[in-house]
């Protein structure tokens, strides 16, 4: 039973950042802007917020500090994603190229600033954010240890974001307009929707979520940030595609990928898998190969937004 | 002079100016960063970026060529795919797969003597070609976008190679591959005499030959013509009887072979580099993207763009003398890619200027005609 609790708790640490970042990517792509810069935005969000924690941890600790870090990470992600929005919406640049530029810029910038200010690229922080057990809820048998012990508030924030995202995308005027801009921007424009504004909104939401995802990824899994989110932004992109740009499916995809990550990190402690003695690299490969298979099977009738990646040109009907 | 004037009107001119504008803006951005972090040292630091490998004399210049060699090949890989309308963001995965095969064969005593490195190098190309061929196949026959499948294959390739290394040519102590046999190292071909103490080797000549071959394929063969036609308009090419699907696969196969060659080049250089078993992608693969963009996907352009990127990279190394962190160079390169994404704007400005100049010339010519007519009448 203890192994099961451990597995579920670990899976949460890996899945929740994937979920949040993939949901961010969903908003951007459904508005019609491809965002492969998720990796870079995650990194900048993590960098800014971990730096904040590092600077403030002598004065405060616990959930209050984490909340400040969350706000910082979202703000940093949004500001950084503005660069992508400006290039791909106003300048009509190739969105993949602009995203690549951001992905290259982020680690170089983070290392440069960290080394210039403090000499080394690693930013240390004290993890004072872990909740041993949520009052009341943590005492429930089975469910308590599974979901409410040894956890972070970010887990619940992630699940709240999922619910809100689903409602916003499918049940609000904003969501409908956003989706229209990703499917047929000319039609959306003809009924008075400002395509540029909607696309800016999509990219900025993705920036905020990806920045937050960066923080949430780093906090439970390490004690120092060294300008690296280990390809999680790209993995989130895979989650987004695996989830076919739909919130619920993204949730399952994130759990599947997170579980695979957990197994690859901890398979030697899992009865049954230990005897099989499969290399951890195999488990690490599975999410990517699974995404490829899903793509190969489903691409003929892909659910991808139709106008994704195409700069909006009002002169074209 | 007349030729120059004519050249100014061609699209090549506006493309080249867009690249140069991106470089200038990127460098200016770097200068601003230097000024913000350390104003007193900013100018000497910036000068040492511009001085590049020259600061290190013959050794520095040799290191520029050494650094440029794999970059030329990954730049060609990305550029070749661009020409066919494909974005090869997977050069990193193709490179590492090629590198592994090269190191594996380099460790086996095949009894080939002087040809050992040739075999290992060619095998690296084949491995890269197969890895990229998967992307081409998925794109052509199953309609999978090449960017997404390449990203997935980058990580798959990285983990696969890590797994295979631990099974075969693993140096457990250092967590990296074992050194290849002496015969598997690419010979220096005299470059060590010109640039003593640097790691440059004959791979640079091989890269130059490959540049020429790719140039010939693209510009002088029917196959290359078909590839470029598919890049411009796949539907029209299909209608004209070109097998677009086969061409997509072939373009990716060649792009992968070039990236695989880069992998072979890095680890058969005998420069003390080994594939490390870590979960990090090879940055050389991603560097191919800015190089292809700056070089306008043209093989000759790619060659010079790779030299330029290698040059300022070495400049970043010498910039550490002025207490700057060498990551400034990566920031500058990222800024250059970002600004080159604005190429459209620069091209539009130049096009406007070009058409204005043309109009002016026309009206001038007309005026001259009228005055000439007037002169003959009186």
XYZ file of C-alpha atoms in Angstrom:
695
model
C 0.000 0.000 0.000
C 2.823 2.367 0.854
C 4.306 1.833 -2.614
C 0.984 2.786 -4.157
C 0.773 5.979 -2.103
C 4.312 6.838 -3.053
C 3.626 6.226 -6.754
C 0.494 8.368 -6.785
C 2.209 11.202 -4.915
C 5.206 11.107 -7.262
C 2.990 10.920 -10.331
C 1.263 14.084 -9.125
C 4.602 15.915 -8.923
C 5.340 15.055 -12.547
C 1.815 15.266 -13.983
C 0.550 18.560 -12.624
C 3.191 20.765 -14.319
C 2.624 18.859 -17.571
C -1.112 19.410 -17.212
C -0.824 23.143 -16.580
C 1.708 23.786 -19.347
C -0.249 21.705 -21.848
C -3.430 23.611 -20.970
C -1.519 26.831 -21.591
C -0.374 25.506 -24.946
C -3.979 24.603 -25.684
C -5.130 28.217 -25.309
C -2.386 29.456 -27.593
C -2.890 26.825 -30.277
C -6.680 27.038 -30.226
C -6.353 30.762 -30.890
C -4.238 29.858 -33.922
C -0.690 30.440 -32.702
C 1.682 27.468 -32.549
C 3.699 27.720 -29.357
C 6.798 25.526 -29.290
C 8.335 28.118 -26.948
C 6.642 26.436 -23.962
C 9.994 25.016 -22.849
C 11.647 28.441 -22.831
C 8.698 30.105 -21.107
C 8.677 27.402 -18.398
C 12.339 28.036 -17.844
C 11.929 31.805 -17.526
C 8.962 31.369 -15.169
C 10.919 28.956 -12.990
C 13.990 31.180 -13.091
C 12.187 34.359 -12.046
C 10.186 32.717 -9.278
C 13.010 30.591 -7.837
C 15.141 33.712 -7.813
C 12.394 35.470 -5.878
C 12.230 32.604 -3.373
C 16.003 32.722 -3.035
C 15.881 36.452 -2.304
C 12.962 36.356 0.131
C 13.492 33.088 1.975
C 15.359 34.770 4.821
C 12.315 36.862 5.629
C 9.420 34.515 5.028
C 8.604 30.902 4.275
C 5.784 28.475 3.675
C 2.641 28.942 1.615
C 2.782 32.752 1.623
C 6.142 32.724 -0.107
C 4.973 30.060 -2.536
C 1.995 32.206 -3.440
C 4.263 35.166 -4.211
C 6.481 32.886 -6.300
C 3.436 31.656 -8.207
C 2.439 35.213 -9.092
C 6.001 36.050 -10.130
C 6.270 32.953 -12.326
C 3.005 33.746 -14.109
C 3.960 37.379 -14.647
C 7.410 36.445 -15.957
C 5.930 33.867 -18.305
C 3.420 36.382 -19.649
C 6.036 39.053 -20.264
C 8.320 36.591 -22.013
C 5.500 35.198 -24.139
C 4.751 38.745 -25.330
C 7.868 38.438 -27.491
C 6.362 35.407 -29.204
C 2.996 37.104 -29.556
C 4.493 40.234 -31.071
C 6.595 38.304 -33.592
C 3.916 35.875 -34.655
C 0.863 38.152 -34.578
C 2.050 41.658 -35.475
C 5.145 40.785 -37.459
C 3.579 37.753 -39.135
C 6.800 35.859 -38.480
C 7.167 32.112 -38.809
C 5.857 30.937 -35.424
C 8.157 27.947 -35.206
C 11.220 30.127 -35.780
C 10.124 32.676 -33.209
C 9.469 29.847 -30.737
C 12.901 28.376 -31.406
C 14.479 31.770 -30.716
C 12.711 31.966 -27.358
C 13.784 28.427 -26.472
C 17.416 29.300 -27.160
C 17.214 32.636 -25.401
C 15.739 31.370 -22.128
C 18.515 29.063 -20.832
C 21.272 31.416 -22.006
C 19.575 34.346 -20.297
C 18.934 32.436 -17.061
C 22.532 31.205 -16.827
C 23.884 34.628 -17.758
C 21.891 36.498 -15.119
C 22.505 33.886 -12.410
C 26.234 33.811 -13.034
C 26.517 37.580 -13.309
C 24.686 38.161 -10.039
C 25.803 35.259 -7.849
C 28.732 33.648 -9.637
C 27.271 30.198 -10.225
C 24.388 29.126 -12.429
C 22.661 27.113 -9.706
C 20.071 28.993 -7.675
C 19.506 27.264 -4.350
C 16.265 27.441 -2.443
C 14.810 26.014 0.743
C 11.761 23.881 0.190
C 9.389 24.990 2.954
C 6.276 24.396 0.897
C 5.568 20.695 1.333
C 2.350 19.936 3.208
C 2.771 16.882 5.442
C -0.952 16.310 5.629
C -3.914 18.524 4.795
C -5.985 19.104 7.959
C -9.104 16.859 8.079
C -8.831 15.677 4.460
C -5.479 14.018 5.083
C -7.006 11.777 7.760
C -9.488 10.097 5.429
C -8.422 6.477 4.964
C -6.944 5.553 1.534
C -7.949 8.807 -0.186
C -6.113 10.877 2.415
C -2.677 9.344 1.899
C -3.271 9.195 -1.860
C -4.189 12.814 -2.492
C -3.842 14.876 0.668
C -0.565 13.825 2.243
C 2.968 14.827 1.246
C 1.642 17.271 -1.319
C 1.786 20.898 -2.469
C -0.981 23.451 -2.875
C 0.124 23.702 -6.492
C -1.467 20.307 -7.137
C -4.882 21.696 -6.264
C -4.202 24.925 -8.140
C -3.470 22.777 -11.195
C -6.753 20.906 -10.891
C -8.655 24.187 -10.390
C -6.975 25.543 -13.523
C -8.181 22.478 -15.409
C -11.791 23.038 -14.355
C -11.691 26.761 -15.104
C -9.998 26.183 -18.460
C -12.656 23.705 -19.502
C -15.447 26.092 -18.560
C -13.776 29.085 -20.204
C -13.069 27.226 -23.426
C -16.483 25.632 -23.898
C -18.972 27.654 -21.873
C -18.030 31.314 -22.346
C -18.227 33.857 -25.148
C -14.472 34.344 -24.852
C -13.803 30.639 -25.361
C -16.034 30.433 -28.392
C -14.367 33.457 -29.963
C -10.904 32.096 -29.191
C -11.710 28.801 -30.867
C -13.209 30.598 -33.857
C -9.932 32.484 -34.356
C -8.060 29.199 -34.434
C -10.427 27.539 -36.879
C -11.345 30.294 -39.313
C -10.033 33.747 -38.392
C -11.503 35.408 -41.494
C -15.002 34.280 -40.526
C -14.393 35.402 -36.951
C -13.242 38.806 -38.179
C -16.281 39.179 -40.415
C -18.588 38.979 -37.377
C -16.616 41.637 -35.523
C -14.155 39.615 -33.447
C -10.745 41.218 -33.124
C -8.507 38.317 -34.215
C -5.288 39.993 -33.083
C -6.680 40.600 -29.600
C -7.916 37.045 -29.215
C -4.595 35.630 -30.336
C -2.729 37.882 -27.931
C -5.017 36.591 -25.186
C -4.274 32.991 -26.173
C -0.513 33.452 -26.178
C -0.524 35.406 -22.904
C -2.566 32.718 -21.147
C -0.111 30.122 -22.412
C 2.728 32.281 -21.091
C 1.193 32.561 -17.631
C 0.462 28.814 -17.415
C 3.823 27.759 -18.778
C 5.636 30.071 -16.361
C 3.638 28.630 -13.477
C 4.315 25.106 -14.739
C 8.031 25.808 -14.636
C 7.858 26.720 -10.958
C 5.654 23.771 -10.073
C 8.019 21.408 -11.862
C 11.124 22.632 -10.056
C 9.842 22.971 -6.482
C 9.041 19.328 -5.568
C 11.764 17.675 -7.633
C 14.937 19.518 -6.608
C 16.579 21.967 -4.233
C 18.394 24.067 -6.826
C 17.446 25.501 -10.189
C 20.167 25.206 -12.816
C 18.548 26.786 -15.878
C 16.958 23.553 -16.990
C 13.451 22.104 -17.007
C 14.610 18.826 -18.623
C 12.575 19.059 -21.799
C 9.280 19.313 -19.930
C 8.025 22.030 -22.243
C 8.415 19.710 -25.202
C 6.862 16.871 -23.242
C 3.913 19.174 -22.506
C 3.626 19.784 -26.233
C 3.395 16.020 -26.659
C 0.726 15.912 -23.937
C -1.213 18.598 -25.796
C -1.154 16.635 -29.043
C -1.737 13.313 -27.311
C -4.737 14.986 -25.703
C -5.916 16.204 -29.116
C -6.245 19.834 -27.932
C -9.090 18.939 -25.522
C -8.909 19.636 -21.742
C -10.171 16.288 -20.415
C -7.998 14.257 -22.700
C -5.047 16.457 -21.802
C -5.654 15.501 -18.161
C -5.430 11.764 -18.930
C -2.428 12.282 -21.185
C -0.661 14.248 -18.455
C -1.294 11.466 -15.939
C -0.073 8.814 -18.359
C 3.127 10.738 -19.130
C 3.667 11.619 -15.475
C 3.229 7.990 -14.489
C 5.802 6.900 -17.062
C 8.235 9.479 -15.681
C 7.633 8.173 -12.169
C 8.209 4.589 -13.242
C 11.435 5.532 -15.029
C 12.696 7.285 -11.899
C 11.553 4.738 -9.320
C 11.043 1.378 -11.048
C 13.616 -0.348 -8.875
C 11.366 0.251 -5.876
C 8.252 -1.165 -7.502
C 7.607 -4.873 -6.953
C 7.090 -6.644 -10.273
C 8.951 -4.088 -12.349
C 12.145 -4.587 -10.427
C 12.317 -8.226 -11.507
C 11.742 -7.291 -15.155
C 14.867 -5.144 -14.987
C 14.030 -2.920 -17.948
C 16.330 0.078 -18.285
C 14.904 3.409 -17.136
C 15.608 4.780 -20.606
C 12.879 2.547 -22.017
C 10.290 4.084 -19.694
C 11.562 7.538 -20.599
C 11.115 6.783 -24.294
C 7.579 5.428 -24.029
C 5.729 8.802 -23.838
C 7.422 10.074 -26.985
C 6.892 6.861 -28.929
C 3.273 6.706 -27.784
C 2.756 10.254 -29.059
C 4.260 9.301 -32.406
C 1.938 6.314 -32.671
C -1.093 8.418 -31.791
C -0.038 10.984 -34.394
C 0.465 8.303 -37.030
C -2.955 6.827 -36.376
C -4.951 10.017 -35.950
C -3.334 12.550 -38.258
C -5.635 11.798 -41.179
C -8.494 13.326 -39.245
C -6.474 15.496 -36.920
C -8.231 17.576 -34.303
C -5.634 20.330 -34.594
C -7.044 23.844 -35.015
C -7.373 24.489 -38.746
C -5.743 27.912 -38.886
C -2.930 26.975 -36.505
C 0.427 28.437 -37.467
C -0.879 30.716 -40.181
C -0.429 34.458 -39.539
C -3.731 36.272 -39.859
C -3.970 38.443 -42.933
C -7.200 40.473 -43.049
C -6.833 40.918 -46.817
C -7.264 37.202 -47.415
C -10.740 35.786 -47.531
C 28.971 49.175 -61.129
C 26.053 48.496 -63.431
C 26.113 44.858 -62.391
C 26.011 45.915 -58.760
C 23.074 48.206 -59.435
C 21.223 45.390 -61.109
C 22.019 43.054 -58.232
C 20.562 45.565 -55.785
C 17.207 45.053 -57.493
C 17.159 41.261 -57.159
C 15.390 39.396 -54.360
C 18.773 37.950 -53.331
C 19.822 41.429 -52.289
C 16.794 41.966 -50.094
C 17.297 38.499 -48.548
C 20.962 39.136 -47.807
C 20.178 42.535 -46.314
C 17.521 40.945 -44.116
C 20.141 38.509 -42.778
C 22.657 41.273 -42.193
C 20.027 43.440 -40.505
C 19.217 40.525 -38.169
C 22.899 40.070 -37.316
C 23.389 43.786 -36.646
C 20.291 43.962 -34.457
C 21.355 40.830 -32.562
C 24.828 42.244 -31.947
C 23.378 45.565 -30.801
C 21.136 43.682 -28.403
C 24.222 41.907 -27.053
C 26.005 45.233 -26.643
C 23.072 46.594 -24.643
C 23.191 43.554 -22.343
C 26.913 44.045 -21.823
C 26.383 47.743 -21.089
C 23.688 46.976 -18.545
C 25.702 44.339 -16.682
C 29.136 45.947 -16.641
C 29.388 49.354 -18.354
C 33.119 49.859 -17.834
C 34.111 46.572 -19.486
C 31.342 46.515 -22.082
C 33.278 47.991 -24.989
C 36.426 45.860 -24.704
C 34.173 42.815 -24.188
C 32.172 43.658 -27.284
C 35.327 44.219 -29.303
C 36.561 40.780 -28.298
C 33.306 39.270 -29.593
C 33.866 41.031 -32.903
C 37.536 40.029 -32.943
C 36.399 36.423 -32.555
C 39.102 33.841 -33.126
C 41.681 36.455 -34.145
C 42.447 37.116 -30.474
C 43.887 33.614 -30.198
C 46.075 33.877 -33.301
C 46.544 30.738 -35.396
C 45.167 28.545 -32.626
C 42.073 30.725 -32.313
C 41.423 30.658 -36.055
C 41.942 26.891 -36.100
C 39.376 26.560 -33.327
C 36.947 28.642 -35.383
C 37.244 26.122 -38.227
C 36.961 23.226 -35.772
C 33.812 24.668 -34.183
C 32.379 25.532 -37.585
C 32.753 22.035 -39.065
C 29.732 20.327 -37.438
C 27.764 23.587 -37.620
C 28.215 23.709 -41.398
C 26.695 20.244 -41.633
C 23.748 20.823 -39.280
C 23.127 24.147 -41.036
C 23.086 22.320 -44.363
C 20.740 19.723 -42.870
C 18.194 22.307 -41.740
C 18.676 24.398 -44.876
C 18.220 21.446 -47.224
C 14.929 20.600 -45.543
C 13.871 24.287 -45.707
C 14.412 24.237 -49.476
C 11.831 21.474 -49.710
C 9.447 23.317 -47.429
C 10.195 21.151 -44.390
C 11.334 22.385 -40.982
C 13.925 19.942 -39.654
C 13.996 20.733 -35.936
C 15.177 17.158 -35.402
C 18.809 17.609 -36.388
C 19.736 17.075 -32.752
C 18.281 13.564 -32.641
C 19.687 12.620 -36.042
C 23.062 13.919 -34.922
C 23.193 11.860 -31.734
C 22.080 8.670 -33.488
C 24.804 9.189 -36.091
C 27.335 9.990 -33.400
C 26.559 6.775 -31.548
C 26.962 4.598 -34.633
C 30.247 6.338 -35.458
C 31.595 5.796 -31.949
C 30.403 2.185 -31.907
C 32.165 1.371 -35.183
C 35.136 3.452 -34.102
C 35.581 1.135 -31.147
C 35.575 -2.040 -33.219
C 38.773 -3.192 -34.843
C 37.509 -3.802 -38.355
C 40.956 -4.326 -39.865
C 40.364 -1.520 -42.353
C 43.454 0.503 -41.480
C 43.287 3.964 -43.010
C 39.700 3.489 -44.124
C 38.378 2.868 -40.642
C 37.296 6.456 -40.086
C 35.704 6.617 -43.541
C 33.495 3.631 -42.743
C 32.561 4.981 -39.305
C 31.773 8.387 -40.786
C 29.618 6.989 -43.599
C 27.779 4.771 -41.122
C 26.959 7.883 -39.072
C 25.401 9.420 -42.178
C 23.327 6.300 -42.831
C 22.099 6.223 -39.229
C 21.073 9.887 -39.340
C 19.369 9.293 -42.687
C 17.293 6.421 -41.305
C 16.303 8.426 -38.218
C 15.132 11.359 -40.337
C 13.581 9.007 -42.860
C 11.003 8.078 -40.209
C 9.967 11.740 -40.073
C 9.770 11.922 -43.861
C 7.713 8.763 -44.076
C 5.283 9.916 -41.383
C 4.917 13.276 -43.145
C 4.456 11.916 -46.657
C 2.197 8.951 -46.020
C 0.469 9.630 -42.699
C 0.274 13.428 -42.750
C 2.135 13.889 -39.441
C 3.626 17.359 -39.089
C 7.418 17.090 -39.302
C 8.078 19.552 -36.461
C 6.142 17.504 -33.928
C 7.485 14.121 -35.012
C 11.066 15.452 -35.057
C 10.712 16.803 -31.521
C 9.464 13.407 -30.363
C 12.302 11.648 -32.194
C 14.880 14.018 -30.672
C 14.040 12.744 -27.218
C 13.499 9.155 -28.337
C 16.913 9.203 -30.017
C 18.590 10.710 -26.972
C 17.209 8.067 -24.590
C 17.820 5.262 -27.081
C 21.454 6.276 -27.493
C 21.892 6.545 -23.715
C 20.487 3.048 -23.393
C 22.685 1.619 -26.161
C 25.833 3.277 -24.826
C 25.387 1.681 -21.412
C 25.031 -1.692 -23.178
C 28.057 -1.359 -25.474
C 30.813 1.271 -25.398
C 30.299 2.541 -21.876
C 32.978 4.132 -19.715
C 31.251 3.640 -16.390
C 33.697 5.749 -14.424
C 33.171 8.921 -16.431
C 29.582 8.177 -17.498
C 30.434 8.595 -21.189
C 31.543 6.626 -24.248
C 34.932 4.976 -24.489
C 37.474 6.687 -26.770
C 37.504 5.427 -30.363
C 40.531 3.653 -31.838
C 43.265 5.820 -33.282
C 42.455 4.665 -36.841
C 38.868 5.891 -36.459
C 39.911 9.508 -35.945
C 39.633 11.754 -38.957
C 43.209 12.638 -40.027
C 44.326 16.245 -39.711
C 45.216 16.478 -43.431
C 47.881 19.097 -42.806
C 45.618 21.547 -40.975
C 47.477 20.867 -37.719
C 50.583 22.368 -39.348
C 48.791 25.599 -40.313
C 46.919 25.947 -37.035
C 49.126 24.431 -34.319
C 47.564 23.599 -30.903
C 44.006 23.741 -32.210
C 41.683 20.763 -32.606
C 40.947 21.407 -36.301
C 41.149 18.366 -38.572
C 40.409 17.144 -42.079
C 36.716 17.129 -41.266
C 36.680 20.762 -42.328
C 37.725 19.789 -45.873
C 35.078 17.069 -45.923
C 32.451 19.595 -44.846
C 33.567 21.895 -47.672
C 33.245 19.071 -50.198
C 29.772 18.266 -48.866
C 28.800 21.943 -49.277
C 29.771 21.737 -52.950
C 27.931 18.437 -53.437
C 24.738 19.794 -51.860
C 25.046 22.932 -53.984
C 25.281 20.788 -57.116
C 22.368 18.571 -56.083
C 20.120 21.564 -55.450
C 21.072 23.699 -58.428
C 22.305 21.416 -61.197
C 20.198 18.271 -61.031
C 16.617 17.405 -61.953
C 16.195 15.873 -58.521
C 17.165 19.123 -56.813
C 14.863 21.091 -59.086
C 11.993 18.795 -58.145
C 12.759 19.184 -54.444
C 12.709 22.969 -54.654
C 9.546 22.885 -56.756
C 7.868 20.777 -54.063
C 8.995 23.317 -51.498
C 7.387 26.165 -53.428
C 4.109 24.462 -54.188
C 3.567 20.755 -53.558
C 0.203 20.673 -55.316
C 1.473 22.281 -58.502
C 4.509 19.968 -58.545
C 2.287 16.940 -58.084
C 0.162 18.162 -60.981
C 3.295 18.567 -63.088
C 4.088 14.893 -62.542
C 6.575 15.139 -59.686
C 6.265 12.441 -57.034
C 5.923 14.831 -54.103
C 5.652 12.114 -51.447
C 8.849 10.409 -52.508
C 10.575 13.780 -52.570
C 9.521 14.605 -49.009
C 11.016 11.316 -47.824
C 14.188 11.841 -49.861
C 14.625 15.408 -48.603
C 14.400 14.255 -44.997
C 16.745 11.325 -45.653
C 19.392 13.661 -47.058
C 18.870 16.196 -44.265
C 19.256 13.377 -41.735
C 22.419 12.117 -43.441
C 23.909 15.601 -43.134
C 23.027 15.852 -39.442
C 24.377 12.340 -38.860
C 27.589 13.399 -40.590
C 27.845 16.256 -38.098
C 27.546 13.736 -35.271
C 30.318 11.622 -36.761
C 32.456 14.707 -37.261
C 32.211 15.780 -33.601
C 33.129 12.443 -32.051
C 35.674 11.222 -34.611
C 37.706 14.411 -34.272
C 40.085 12.987 -31.684
C 39.619 16.199 -29.716
C 38.765 14.526 -26.437
C 34.991 14.692 -26.862
C 32.813 11.776 -25.792
C 29.066 11.265 -25.850
C 27.963 11.822 -22.278
C 25.111 9.787 -20.875
C 22.913 12.647 -19.716
C 19.352 13.654 -20.541
C 20.311 16.722 -22.546
C 19.882 17.295 -26.281
C 22.850 18.250 -28.437
C 22.878 22.007 -28.960
C 24.757 21.675 -32.272
C 21.548 20.341 -33.802
C 19.565 23.409 -32.806
C 22.356 25.726 -33.941
C 21.623 24.486 -37.456
C 18.424 26.524 -37.412
C 19.935 30.032 -37.076
C 22.703 29.056 -39.478
C 20.245 27.914 -42.134
C 18.184 31.066 -41.621
C 21.169 33.403 -41.858
C 22.567 31.469 -44.810
C 19.191 31.679 -46.588
C 19.261 27.866 -46.849
C 21.783 28.316 -49.645
C 24.748 25.889 -49.203
C 27.350 28.601 -49.791
C 25.448 30.975 -47.516
C 25.229 28.278 -44.855
C 28.979 27.774 -45.068
C 29.685 31.423 -44.274
C 26.937 31.652 -41.665
C 28.443 28.662 -39.816
C 31.866 30.296 -39.927
C 30.348 33.481 -38.532
C 28.556 31.711 -35.669
C 31.711 29.726 -34.830
C 33.730 32.948 -34.994
C 31.622 34.836 -32.453
C 31.410 31.700 -30.294
C 35.190 31.649 -30.003
C 34.960 35.410 -29.408
C 32.687 34.617 -26.451
C 35.394 32.332 -25.102
C 37.988 35.112 -25.166
C 35.460 37.584 -23.758
C 35.792 35.844 -20.398
C 39.024 37.845 -20.012
C 36.791 40.833 -19.288
C 34.750 39.012 -16.628
C 31.800 38.313 -18.877
C 29.867 35.073 -18.934
C 30.174 33.404 -22.376
C 26.404 32.759 -22.491
C 26.123 36.290 -23.914
C 26.921 34.706 -27.278
C 23.947 32.361 -27.054
C 21.756 35.319 -26.122
C 23.035 37.168 -29.188
C 22.405 34.159 -31.436
C 18.885 33.763 -30.034
C 18.283 37.465 -30.681
C 19.569 37.019 -34.237
C 17.060 34.203 -34.870
C 14.298 36.261 -33.315
C 15.066 39.245 -35.517
C 15.496 37.078 -38.587
C 11.910 35.997 -38.013
C 11.114 39.631 -38.855
C 12.743 39.172 -42.273
C 9.406 39.837 -43.937
C 9.333 43.437 -42.670
C 12.884 44.173 -43.821
C 12.148 42.655 -47.216
C 9.013 44.780 -47.568
C 10.940 47.950 -46.772
C 13.593 47.071 -49.326
C 10.997 46.092 -51.903
C 9.297 49.459 -51.434
C 12.642 51.194 -51.820
C 13.441 49.120 -54.897
C 10.148 49.888 -56.613
C 10.525 53.583 -55.766
C 14.010 53.619 -57.249
C 12.689 51.891 -60.328
C 9.914 54.445 -60.738
C 12.394 57.261 -60.362
C 14.589 55.743 -63.027
C 11.629 55.281 -65.307
C 10.485 58.878 -64.920
C 14.054 60.018 -65.414
C 14.306 58.002 -68.590
C 10.986 59.390 -69.762
C 12.110 62.906 -68.995
C 15.299 62.310 -70.915
C 13.306 60.976 -73.850
C 10.996 63.981 -73.851
C 13.856 66.418 -73.654
C 15.652 64.538 -76.415
C 12.534 64.744 -78.576
C 12.203 68.431 -77.742
C 15.832 68.968 -78.695
C 15.436 67.313 -82.087
C 12.350 69.383 -82.890
C 13.963 72.715 -82.266
